[in-house]
Coordinates of C-alpha atoms in Angstrom, one line a residue:
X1 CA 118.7 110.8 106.2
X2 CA 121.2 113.5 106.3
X3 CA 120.5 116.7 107.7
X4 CA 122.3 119.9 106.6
X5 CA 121.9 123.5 108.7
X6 CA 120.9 126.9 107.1
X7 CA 124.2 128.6 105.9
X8 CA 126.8 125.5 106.0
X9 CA 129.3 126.0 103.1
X10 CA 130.0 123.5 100.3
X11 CA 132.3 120.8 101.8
X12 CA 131.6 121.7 105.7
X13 CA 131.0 118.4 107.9
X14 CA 127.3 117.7 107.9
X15 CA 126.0 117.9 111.4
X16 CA 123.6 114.6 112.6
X17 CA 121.9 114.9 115.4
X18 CA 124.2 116.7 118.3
X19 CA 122.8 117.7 121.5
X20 CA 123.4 121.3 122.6
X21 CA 126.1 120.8 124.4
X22 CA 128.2 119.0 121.9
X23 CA 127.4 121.2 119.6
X24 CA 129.1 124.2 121.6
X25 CA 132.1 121.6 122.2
X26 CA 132.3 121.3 118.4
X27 CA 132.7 124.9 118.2
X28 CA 135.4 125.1 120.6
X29 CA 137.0 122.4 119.7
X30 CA 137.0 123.8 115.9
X31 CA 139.4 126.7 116.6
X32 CA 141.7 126.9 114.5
X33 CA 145.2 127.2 115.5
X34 CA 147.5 129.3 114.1
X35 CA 148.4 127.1 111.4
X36 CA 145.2 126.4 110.4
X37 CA 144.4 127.3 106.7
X38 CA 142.1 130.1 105.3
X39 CA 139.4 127.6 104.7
X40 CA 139.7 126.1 108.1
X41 CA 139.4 129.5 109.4
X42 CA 136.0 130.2 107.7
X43 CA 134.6 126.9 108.1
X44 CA 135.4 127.3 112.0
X45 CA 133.6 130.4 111.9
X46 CA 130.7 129.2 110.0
X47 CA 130.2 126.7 112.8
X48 CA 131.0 128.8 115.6
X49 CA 128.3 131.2 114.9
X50 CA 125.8 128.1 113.4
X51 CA 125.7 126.7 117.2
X52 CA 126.0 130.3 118.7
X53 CA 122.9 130.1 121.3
X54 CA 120.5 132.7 122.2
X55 CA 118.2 133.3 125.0
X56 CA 115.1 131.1 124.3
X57 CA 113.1 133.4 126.0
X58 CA 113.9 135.9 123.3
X59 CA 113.5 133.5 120.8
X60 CA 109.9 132.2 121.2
X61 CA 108.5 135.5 122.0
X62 CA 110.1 136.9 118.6
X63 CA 108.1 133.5 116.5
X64 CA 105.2 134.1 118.5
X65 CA 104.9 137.8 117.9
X66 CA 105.7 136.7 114.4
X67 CA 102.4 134.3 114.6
X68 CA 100.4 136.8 116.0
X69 CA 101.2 139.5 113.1
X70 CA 100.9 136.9 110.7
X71 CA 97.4 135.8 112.2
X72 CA 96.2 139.3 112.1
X73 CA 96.3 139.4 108.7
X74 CA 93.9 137.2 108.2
X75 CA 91.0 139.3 110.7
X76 CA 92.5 142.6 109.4
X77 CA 89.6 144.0 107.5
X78 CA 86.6 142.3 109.2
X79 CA 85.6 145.2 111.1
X80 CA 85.2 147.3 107.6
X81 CA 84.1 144.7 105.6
X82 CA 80.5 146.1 105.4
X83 CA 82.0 149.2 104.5
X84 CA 83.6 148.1 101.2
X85 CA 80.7 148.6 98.6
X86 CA 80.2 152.1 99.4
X87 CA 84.8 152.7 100.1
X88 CA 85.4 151.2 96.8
X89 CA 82.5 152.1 94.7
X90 CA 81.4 148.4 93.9
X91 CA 79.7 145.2 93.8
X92 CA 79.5 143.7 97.3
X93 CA 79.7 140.3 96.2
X94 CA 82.9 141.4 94.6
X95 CA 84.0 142.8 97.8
X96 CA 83.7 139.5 99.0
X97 CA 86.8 138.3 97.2
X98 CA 88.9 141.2 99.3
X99 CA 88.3 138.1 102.3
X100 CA 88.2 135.0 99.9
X101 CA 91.5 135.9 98.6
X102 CA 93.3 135.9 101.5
X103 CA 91.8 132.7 102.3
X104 CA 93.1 131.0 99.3
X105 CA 96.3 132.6 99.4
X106 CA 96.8 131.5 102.9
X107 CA 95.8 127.9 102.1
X108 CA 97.6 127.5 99.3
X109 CA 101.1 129.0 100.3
X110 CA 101.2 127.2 103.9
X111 CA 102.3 123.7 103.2
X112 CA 104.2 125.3 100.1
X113 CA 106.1 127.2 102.4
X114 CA 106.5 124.6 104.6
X115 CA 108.2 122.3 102.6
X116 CA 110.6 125.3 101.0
X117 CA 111.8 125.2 105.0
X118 CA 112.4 122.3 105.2
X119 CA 115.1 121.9 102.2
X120 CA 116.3 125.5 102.2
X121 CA 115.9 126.8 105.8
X122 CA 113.0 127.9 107.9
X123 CA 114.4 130.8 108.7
X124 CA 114.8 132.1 105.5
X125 CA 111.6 131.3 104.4
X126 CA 110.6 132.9 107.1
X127 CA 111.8 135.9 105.8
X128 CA 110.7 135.6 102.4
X129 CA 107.0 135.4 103.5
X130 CA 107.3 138.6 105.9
X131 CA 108.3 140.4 102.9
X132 CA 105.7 139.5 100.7
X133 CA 103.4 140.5 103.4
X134 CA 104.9 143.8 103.3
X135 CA 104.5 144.3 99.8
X136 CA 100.9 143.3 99.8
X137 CA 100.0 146.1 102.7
X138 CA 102.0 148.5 100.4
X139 CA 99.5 147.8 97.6
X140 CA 96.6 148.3 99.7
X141 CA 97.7 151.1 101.7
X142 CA 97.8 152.8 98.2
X143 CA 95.1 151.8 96.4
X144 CA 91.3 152.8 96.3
X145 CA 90.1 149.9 93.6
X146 CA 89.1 146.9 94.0
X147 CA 91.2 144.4 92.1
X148 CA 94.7 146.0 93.6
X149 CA 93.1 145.6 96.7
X150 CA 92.1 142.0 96.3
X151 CA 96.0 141.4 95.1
X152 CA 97.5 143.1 98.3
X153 CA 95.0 141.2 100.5
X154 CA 95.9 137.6 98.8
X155 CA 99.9 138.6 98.9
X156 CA 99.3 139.6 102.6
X157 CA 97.5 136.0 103.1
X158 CA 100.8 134.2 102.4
X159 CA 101.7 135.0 106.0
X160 CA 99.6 132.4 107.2
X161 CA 102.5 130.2 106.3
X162 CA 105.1 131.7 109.0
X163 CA 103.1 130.1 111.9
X164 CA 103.7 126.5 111.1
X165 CA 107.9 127.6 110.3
X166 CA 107.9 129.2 113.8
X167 CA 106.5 126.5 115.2
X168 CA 109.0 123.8 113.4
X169 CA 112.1 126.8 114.0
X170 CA 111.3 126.0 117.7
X171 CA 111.8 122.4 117.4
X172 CA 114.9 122.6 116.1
X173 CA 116.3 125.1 118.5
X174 CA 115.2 124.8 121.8
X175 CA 116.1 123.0 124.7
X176 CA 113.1 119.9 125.1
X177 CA 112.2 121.6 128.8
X178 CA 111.0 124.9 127.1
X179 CA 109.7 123.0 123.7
X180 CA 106.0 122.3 124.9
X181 CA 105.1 125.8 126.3
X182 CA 107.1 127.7 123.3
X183 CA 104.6 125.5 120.9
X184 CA 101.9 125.9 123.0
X185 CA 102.0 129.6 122.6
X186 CA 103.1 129.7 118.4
X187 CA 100.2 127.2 117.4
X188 CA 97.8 129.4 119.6
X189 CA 98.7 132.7 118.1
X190 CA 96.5 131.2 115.2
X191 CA 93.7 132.2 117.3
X192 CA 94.5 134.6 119.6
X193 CA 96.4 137.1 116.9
X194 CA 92.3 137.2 114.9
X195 CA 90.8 137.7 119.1
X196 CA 93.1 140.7 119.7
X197 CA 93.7 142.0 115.9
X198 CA 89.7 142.5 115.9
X199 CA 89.6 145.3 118.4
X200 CA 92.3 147.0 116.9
X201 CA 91.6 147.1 113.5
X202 CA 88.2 148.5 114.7
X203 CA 89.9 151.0 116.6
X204 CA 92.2 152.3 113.8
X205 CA 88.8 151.7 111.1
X206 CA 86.8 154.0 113.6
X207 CA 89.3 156.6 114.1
X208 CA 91.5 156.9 110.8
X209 CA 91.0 156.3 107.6
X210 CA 90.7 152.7 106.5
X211 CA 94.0 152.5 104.9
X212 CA 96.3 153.1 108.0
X213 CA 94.8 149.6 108.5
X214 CA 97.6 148.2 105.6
X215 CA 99.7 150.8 106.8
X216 CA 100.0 149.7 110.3
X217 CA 99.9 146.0 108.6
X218 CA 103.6 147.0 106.6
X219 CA 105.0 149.0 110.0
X220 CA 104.7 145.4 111.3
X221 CA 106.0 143.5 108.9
X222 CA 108.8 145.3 109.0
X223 CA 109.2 145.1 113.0
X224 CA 109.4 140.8 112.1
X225 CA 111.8 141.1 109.3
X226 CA 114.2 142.9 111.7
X227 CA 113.3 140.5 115.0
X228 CA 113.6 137.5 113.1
X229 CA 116.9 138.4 110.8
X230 CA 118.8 139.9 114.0
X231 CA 117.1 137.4 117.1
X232 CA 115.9 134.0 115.2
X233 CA 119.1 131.4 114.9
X234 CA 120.1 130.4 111.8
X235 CA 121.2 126.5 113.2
X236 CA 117.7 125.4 112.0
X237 CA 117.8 121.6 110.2
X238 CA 117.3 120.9 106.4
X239 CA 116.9 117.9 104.2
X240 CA 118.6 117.3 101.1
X241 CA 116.5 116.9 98.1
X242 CA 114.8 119.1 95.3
X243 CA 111.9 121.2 95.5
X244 CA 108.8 119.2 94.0
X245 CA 107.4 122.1 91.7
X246 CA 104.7 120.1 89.7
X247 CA 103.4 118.8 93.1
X248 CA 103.3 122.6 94.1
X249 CA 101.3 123.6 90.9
X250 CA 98.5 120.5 91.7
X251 CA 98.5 121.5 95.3
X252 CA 97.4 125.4 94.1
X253 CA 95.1 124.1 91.6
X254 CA 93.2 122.0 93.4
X255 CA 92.6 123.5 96.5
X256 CA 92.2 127.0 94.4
X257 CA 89.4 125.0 93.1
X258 CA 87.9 123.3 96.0
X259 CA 87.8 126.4 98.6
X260 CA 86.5 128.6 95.7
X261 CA 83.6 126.3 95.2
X262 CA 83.4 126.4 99.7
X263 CA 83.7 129.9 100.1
X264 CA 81.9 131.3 96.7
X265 CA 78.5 129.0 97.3
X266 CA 76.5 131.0 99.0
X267 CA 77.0 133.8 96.3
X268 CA 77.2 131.7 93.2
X269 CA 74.7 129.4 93.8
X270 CA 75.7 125.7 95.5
X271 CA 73.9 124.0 92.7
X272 CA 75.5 126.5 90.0
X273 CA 77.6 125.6 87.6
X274 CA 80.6 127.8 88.3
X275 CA 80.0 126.0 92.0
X276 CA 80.0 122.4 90.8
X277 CA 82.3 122.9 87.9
X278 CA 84.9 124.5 90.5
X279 CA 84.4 122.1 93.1
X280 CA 84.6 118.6 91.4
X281 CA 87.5 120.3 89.1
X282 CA 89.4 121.0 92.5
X283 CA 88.5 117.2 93.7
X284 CA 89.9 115.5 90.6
X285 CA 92.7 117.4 90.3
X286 CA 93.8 117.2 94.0
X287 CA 93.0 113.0 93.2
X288 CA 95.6 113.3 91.0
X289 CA 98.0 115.2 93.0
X290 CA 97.9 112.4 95.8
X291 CA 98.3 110.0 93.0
X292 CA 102.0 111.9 91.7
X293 CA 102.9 112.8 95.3
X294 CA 103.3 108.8 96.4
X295 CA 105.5 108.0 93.0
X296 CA 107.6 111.2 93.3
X297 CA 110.9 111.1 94.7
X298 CA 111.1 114.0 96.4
X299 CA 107.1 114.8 97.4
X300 CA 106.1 118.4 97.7
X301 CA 104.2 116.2 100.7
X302 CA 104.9 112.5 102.3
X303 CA 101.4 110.8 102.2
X304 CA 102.5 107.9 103.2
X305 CA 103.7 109.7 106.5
X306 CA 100.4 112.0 105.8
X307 CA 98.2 108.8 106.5
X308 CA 99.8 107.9 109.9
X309 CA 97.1 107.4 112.3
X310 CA 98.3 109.9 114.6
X311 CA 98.8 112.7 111.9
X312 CA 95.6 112.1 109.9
X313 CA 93.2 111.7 112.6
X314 CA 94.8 114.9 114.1
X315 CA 94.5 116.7 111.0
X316 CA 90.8 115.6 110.3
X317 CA 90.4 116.9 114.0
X318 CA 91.8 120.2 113.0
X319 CA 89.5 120.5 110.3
X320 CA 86.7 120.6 112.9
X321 CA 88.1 122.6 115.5
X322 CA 88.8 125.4 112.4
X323 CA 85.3 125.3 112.0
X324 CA 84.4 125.4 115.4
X325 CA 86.9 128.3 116.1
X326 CA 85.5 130.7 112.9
X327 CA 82.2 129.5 113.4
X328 CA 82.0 131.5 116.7
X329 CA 83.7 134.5 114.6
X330 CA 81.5 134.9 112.2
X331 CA 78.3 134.2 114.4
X332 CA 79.2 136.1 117.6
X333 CA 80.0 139.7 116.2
X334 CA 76.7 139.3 114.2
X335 CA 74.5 138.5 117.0
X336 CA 76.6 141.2 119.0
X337 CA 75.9 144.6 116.4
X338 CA 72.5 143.0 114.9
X339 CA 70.3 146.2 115.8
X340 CA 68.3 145.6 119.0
X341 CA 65.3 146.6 117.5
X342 CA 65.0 143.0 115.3
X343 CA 64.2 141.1 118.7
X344 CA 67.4 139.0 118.1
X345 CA 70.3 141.7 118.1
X346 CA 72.3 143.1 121.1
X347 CA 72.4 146.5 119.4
X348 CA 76.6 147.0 120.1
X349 CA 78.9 149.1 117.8
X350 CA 81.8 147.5 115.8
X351 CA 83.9 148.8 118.2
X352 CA 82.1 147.3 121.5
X353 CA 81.7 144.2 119.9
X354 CA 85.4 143.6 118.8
X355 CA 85.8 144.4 123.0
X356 CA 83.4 141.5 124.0
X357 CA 85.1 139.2 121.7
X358 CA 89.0 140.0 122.6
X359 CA 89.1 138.2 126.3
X360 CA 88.8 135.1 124.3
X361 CA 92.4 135.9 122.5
X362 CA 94.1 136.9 126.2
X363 CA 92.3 133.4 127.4
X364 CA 94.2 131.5 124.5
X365 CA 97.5 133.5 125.2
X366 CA 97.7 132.8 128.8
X367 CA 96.5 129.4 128.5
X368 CA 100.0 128.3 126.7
X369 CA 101.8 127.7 129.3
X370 CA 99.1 125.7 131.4
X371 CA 98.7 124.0 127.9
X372 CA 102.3 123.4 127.9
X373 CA 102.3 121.4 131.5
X374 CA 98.8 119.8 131.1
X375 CA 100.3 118.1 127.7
X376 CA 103.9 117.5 129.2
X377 CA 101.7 115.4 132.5
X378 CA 98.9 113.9 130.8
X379 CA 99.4 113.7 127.2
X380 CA 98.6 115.7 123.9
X381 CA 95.9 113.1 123.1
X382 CA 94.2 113.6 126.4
X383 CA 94.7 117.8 126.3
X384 CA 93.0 117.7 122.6
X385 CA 90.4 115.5 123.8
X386 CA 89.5 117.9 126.9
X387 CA 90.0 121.1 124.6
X388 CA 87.5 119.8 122.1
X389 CA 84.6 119.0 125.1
X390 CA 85.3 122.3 126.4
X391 CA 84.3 123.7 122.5
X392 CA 81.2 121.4 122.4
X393 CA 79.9 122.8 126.3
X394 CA 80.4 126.2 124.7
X395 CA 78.1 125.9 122.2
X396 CA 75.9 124.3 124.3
X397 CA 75.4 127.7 126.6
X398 CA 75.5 129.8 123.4
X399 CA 72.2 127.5 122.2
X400 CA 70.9 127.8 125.8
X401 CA 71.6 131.7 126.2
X402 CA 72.6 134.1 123.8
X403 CA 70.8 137.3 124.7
X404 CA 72.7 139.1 126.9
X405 CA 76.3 140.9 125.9
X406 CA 77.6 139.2 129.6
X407 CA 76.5 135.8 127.9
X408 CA 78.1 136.2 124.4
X409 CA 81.2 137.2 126.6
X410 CA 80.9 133.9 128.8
X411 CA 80.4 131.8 125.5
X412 CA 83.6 133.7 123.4
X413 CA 86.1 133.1 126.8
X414 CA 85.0 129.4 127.2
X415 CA 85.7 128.6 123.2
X416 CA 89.0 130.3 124.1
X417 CA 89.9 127.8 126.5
X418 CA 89.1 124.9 124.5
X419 CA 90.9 126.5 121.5
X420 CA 94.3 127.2 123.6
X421 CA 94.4 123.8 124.8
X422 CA 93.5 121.9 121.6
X423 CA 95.8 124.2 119.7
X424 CA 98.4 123.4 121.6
X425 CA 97.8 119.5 121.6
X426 CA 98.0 119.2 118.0
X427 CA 101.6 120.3 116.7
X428 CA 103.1 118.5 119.6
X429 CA 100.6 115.0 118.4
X430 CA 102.3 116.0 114.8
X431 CA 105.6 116.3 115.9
X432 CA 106.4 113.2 117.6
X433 CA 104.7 111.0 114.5
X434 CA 107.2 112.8 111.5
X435 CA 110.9 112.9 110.7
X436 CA 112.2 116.0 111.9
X437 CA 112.9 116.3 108.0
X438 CA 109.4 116.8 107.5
X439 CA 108.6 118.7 110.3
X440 CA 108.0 122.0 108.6
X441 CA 105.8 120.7 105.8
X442 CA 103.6 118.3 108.0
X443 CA 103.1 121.1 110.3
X444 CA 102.0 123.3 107.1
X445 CA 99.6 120.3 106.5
X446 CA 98.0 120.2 109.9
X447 CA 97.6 124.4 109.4
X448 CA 96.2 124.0 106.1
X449 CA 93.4 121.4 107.6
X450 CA 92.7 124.1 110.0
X451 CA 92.3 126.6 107.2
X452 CA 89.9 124.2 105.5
X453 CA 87.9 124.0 108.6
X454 CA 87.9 127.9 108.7
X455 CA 86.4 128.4 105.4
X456 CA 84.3 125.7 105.6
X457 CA 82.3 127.3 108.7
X458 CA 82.2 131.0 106.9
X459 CA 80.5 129.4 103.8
X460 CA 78.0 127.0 106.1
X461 CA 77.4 129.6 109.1
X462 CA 76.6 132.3 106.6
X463 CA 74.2 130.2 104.6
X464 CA 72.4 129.0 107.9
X465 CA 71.6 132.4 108.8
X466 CA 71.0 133.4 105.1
X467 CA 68.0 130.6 105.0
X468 CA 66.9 131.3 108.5
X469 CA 66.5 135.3 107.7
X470 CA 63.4 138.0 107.9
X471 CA 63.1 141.2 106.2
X472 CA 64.4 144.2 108.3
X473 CA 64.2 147.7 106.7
X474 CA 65.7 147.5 103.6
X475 CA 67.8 144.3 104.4
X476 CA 67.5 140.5 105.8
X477 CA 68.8 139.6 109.4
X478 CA 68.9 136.2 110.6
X479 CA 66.3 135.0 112.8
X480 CA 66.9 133.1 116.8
X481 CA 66.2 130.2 115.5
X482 CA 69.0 130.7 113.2
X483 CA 71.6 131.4 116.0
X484 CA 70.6 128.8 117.4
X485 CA 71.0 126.5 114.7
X486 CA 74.4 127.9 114.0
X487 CA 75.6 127.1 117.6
X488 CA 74.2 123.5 117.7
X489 CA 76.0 122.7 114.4
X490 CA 79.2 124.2 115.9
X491 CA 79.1 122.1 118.9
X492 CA 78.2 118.6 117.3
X493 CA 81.8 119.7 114.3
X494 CA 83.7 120.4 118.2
X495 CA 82.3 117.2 119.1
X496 CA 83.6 115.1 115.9
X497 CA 86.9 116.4 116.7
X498 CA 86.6 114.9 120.3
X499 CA 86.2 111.6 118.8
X500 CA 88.5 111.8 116.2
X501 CA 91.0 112.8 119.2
X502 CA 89.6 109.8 120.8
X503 CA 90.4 107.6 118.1
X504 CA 94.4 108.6 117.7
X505 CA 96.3 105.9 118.7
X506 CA 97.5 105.9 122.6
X507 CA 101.1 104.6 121.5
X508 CA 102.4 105.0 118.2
X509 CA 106.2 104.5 117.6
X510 CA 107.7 108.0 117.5
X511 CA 110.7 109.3 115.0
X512 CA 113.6 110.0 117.0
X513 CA 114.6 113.4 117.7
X514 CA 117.2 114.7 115.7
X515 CA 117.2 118.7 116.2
X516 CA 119.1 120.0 119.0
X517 CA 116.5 119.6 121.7
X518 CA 116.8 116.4 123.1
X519 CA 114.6 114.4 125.5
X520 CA 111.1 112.9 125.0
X521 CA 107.8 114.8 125.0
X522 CA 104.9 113.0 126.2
X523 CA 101.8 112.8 123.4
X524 CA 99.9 109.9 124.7

């Protein structure tokens, strides 16, 4: 397949697969003498500054601050979410669609945006998305109402798509000795950037008013466009071929359809017709989606890659370990403010809470680079295997002991290890089983399963503890036995994905590499 890089002119050579080093003697050797012609000149400079190298260091922690902000976006306004009725003057189960839409959004753009990367540059796309993110906090920063405020939040959801480019821009541009840590530490921003956003947005909810939230949101956005445009190389791999734009419609349709049926059940009714009507809507069209995406030249997404043993049973593992990860978000920071006085709460303040619950993001951070070795010396298979058991002990101590802050602590920290070390398993398992073509989109893919896995566990956890509730005051708060419900079904999901891990083949023929990194990564 040909590959072509970011900003090559019209006519320049098309670069296949060079190491680093000949890719700096290329640019030596293309110098132009002095009687080299105007359009020698440029093309020389084109390539000179296509294979100019920067400090990797600087590199990945630019994409993985980028991951972070882009995670954030999805915890931003958890800690106020309560809030909302009585802020905007309306409905709460219309405020609900301030989170849902951001949810969608981020679901739907992700493997979009992945496959834009790979045909028009990853980089650039990049970009595109950190400015929509921008202009979604604008709109929220300036609005009071409801349905401008459910528009900003669904424009700033789009960022979701930058972690899965950051992760693939690293690929492409790092040496393979600094590759496993570097993706290690992208993929688990996806959990850490939620751990560490929450106290901060509770911070800035508590002491300001709510919309320096969006505010803050756009001052970062900004700080990414600039690190990214100025620090991120440009000499990132692209495929030839056209953009497949009624594969991109289905893709919306359907999962629209499917996650509004997940995430909207609990308020519209699971046996409702708006529910059923959504879901099975969503079903058939997706059906047909997969149906147009194996005759299509050009497919928004290669199923036929898709269905690998390797990728799929990693992505169905994904899907688990997204539930398992928000399952213990939306559970934890209930049991944590609950008031003290219903026998179940710990009585803690937004603020406290978002404290008890941050240690789990530093655990996922730091774990990266121990992430990084443990994959590089036994495996990915093995690392997402271990990661998943850790999740499904975890549980298993928050069903045992969950009345004590120290305890929810203990639990939160332990799911961060499991998390940091699964995460980090699964892009490198994903990698090493596509084309480097494809690298972008099928690592859009594998975030997108997570995302499914994230909504699923906010629509399931919160009917758990809606069925298992007692009146309090003028509300309902879930009962122990409803915790404890909630952290057994989190541990047997954390436990599918251990056998699903267990089931990915040991050795599966790998696609050669054919970014600049070169050298083999171990994923079995």
């Amino acid at each position: 397949m040909t590959l072509t890089h970011d900003d090559a002119q019209p006519g320049d050579p098309t670069p296949t697969a060079p190491s680093r080093s000949a890719s700096q003697a290329d640019a030596t050797a293309a110098s132009p003498g002095p009687s080299a012609e105007p359009g020698d000149r440029r093309r020389a400079r084109e390539r000179a500054r296509l294979t100019r190298t920067r400090d990797p260091r600087v590199v990945i922690a630019v994409l993985a601050f980028s991951g972070m902000v882009a995670a954030l976006m999805q915890m931003l306004v958890i800690p106020i979410v309560p809030s909302f009725p009585e802020l905007l003057d309306a409905d709460p189960a219309d405020t609900t669609w301030i989170i849902t839409a951001t949810l969608l959004a981020g679901a739907v753009v992700t493997p979009i945006a992945g496959r834009l990367g790979d045909l028009y540059g990853k980089r650039r796309i990049v970009l595109v998305l950190v400015v929509v993110m921008v202009i979604g906090s604008v709109v929220a920063a300036t609005t009071s109402e409801l349905v401008p405020l459910i528009v900003g939040r669904a424009l700033q959801g789009t960022a979701l798509g930058i972690i899965p480019l950051a992760i693939s821009i690293l690929r492409d541009t790092l040496p393979a000795e600094r590759l496993g840590g570097a993706v290690a530490l992208v993929s688990a921003t996806l959990g850490f950037g939620g751990a560490i956003g929450l106290p901060l947005s509770a911070y800035i909810s508590v002491t300001f008013d709510w919309h320096v939230l969006f505010w803050t949101a756009a001052a970062l956005g900004v700080v990414v466009f600039a690190l990214v445009a100025t620090l991120v190389p440009v000499s990132t791999l692209k495929t030839p071929g056209r953009f497949d734009l009624p594969g991109a419609i289905g893709l919306a349709v359907g999962l629209t359809g499917l996650l509004l049926a997940v995430s909207k059940g609990n308020d519209w009714g699971w046996a409702s017709t708006s529910t059923l009507v959504s879901g099975l809507a969503g079903l058939v069209v997706l059906v047909a989606w997969g149906a147009y995406q194996l005759r299509v030249a050009s497919p928004l997404v290669d199923l036929r890659v898709a269905v690998r043993p390797a990728v799929l049973l990693t992505n169905l593992a994904s899907v688990a370990l997204g539930f398992a990860l928000f399952g213990s978000n939306v559970s934890l920071p209930q049991l944590l403010e609950l008031p003290a006085e219903t026998g179940v709460g710990l009585g803690q303040t937004v603020m406290v809470a978002s404290l008890c619950l941050a240690p789990s993001g530093v655990v996922m951070m730091f774990m990266a680079p121990v992430a990084a070795r443990a994959t590089a010396r036994f495996g990915a298979r093995l690392c997402l295997v271990v990661g998943g058991a850790i999740i499904v002990v975890s549980y298993a101590v928050a069903a045992l002991a969950f009345r004590e802050v120290w305890q929810i602590v203990l639990v939160s920290v332990l799911i961060g290890f499991g998390i940091g070390l699964a995460y980090a398993a699964m892009p490198t398992l994903i990698m090493h089983a596509v084309p480097a073509t494809e690298t972008a989109a099928a690592n859009g893919l594998n975030t997108l399963m997570r995302s499914l896995g994230t909504t699923s566990a906010s629509a399931v956890v919160g009917l758990l503890l809606t069925a298992n509730s007692v009146p309090f005051g003028d509300a309902s708060v879930p009962t122990e036995a409803g915790f404890r419900l909630t952290f057994v079904l989190g541990g047997a999901v954390a436990l599918v994905s251990v056998l699903l891990a267990l089931a990915i083949p040991r050795r599966e023929p790998e696609y050669e590499r054919v970014a600049l990194p070169t050298g083999p990564v171990r994923t079995s």
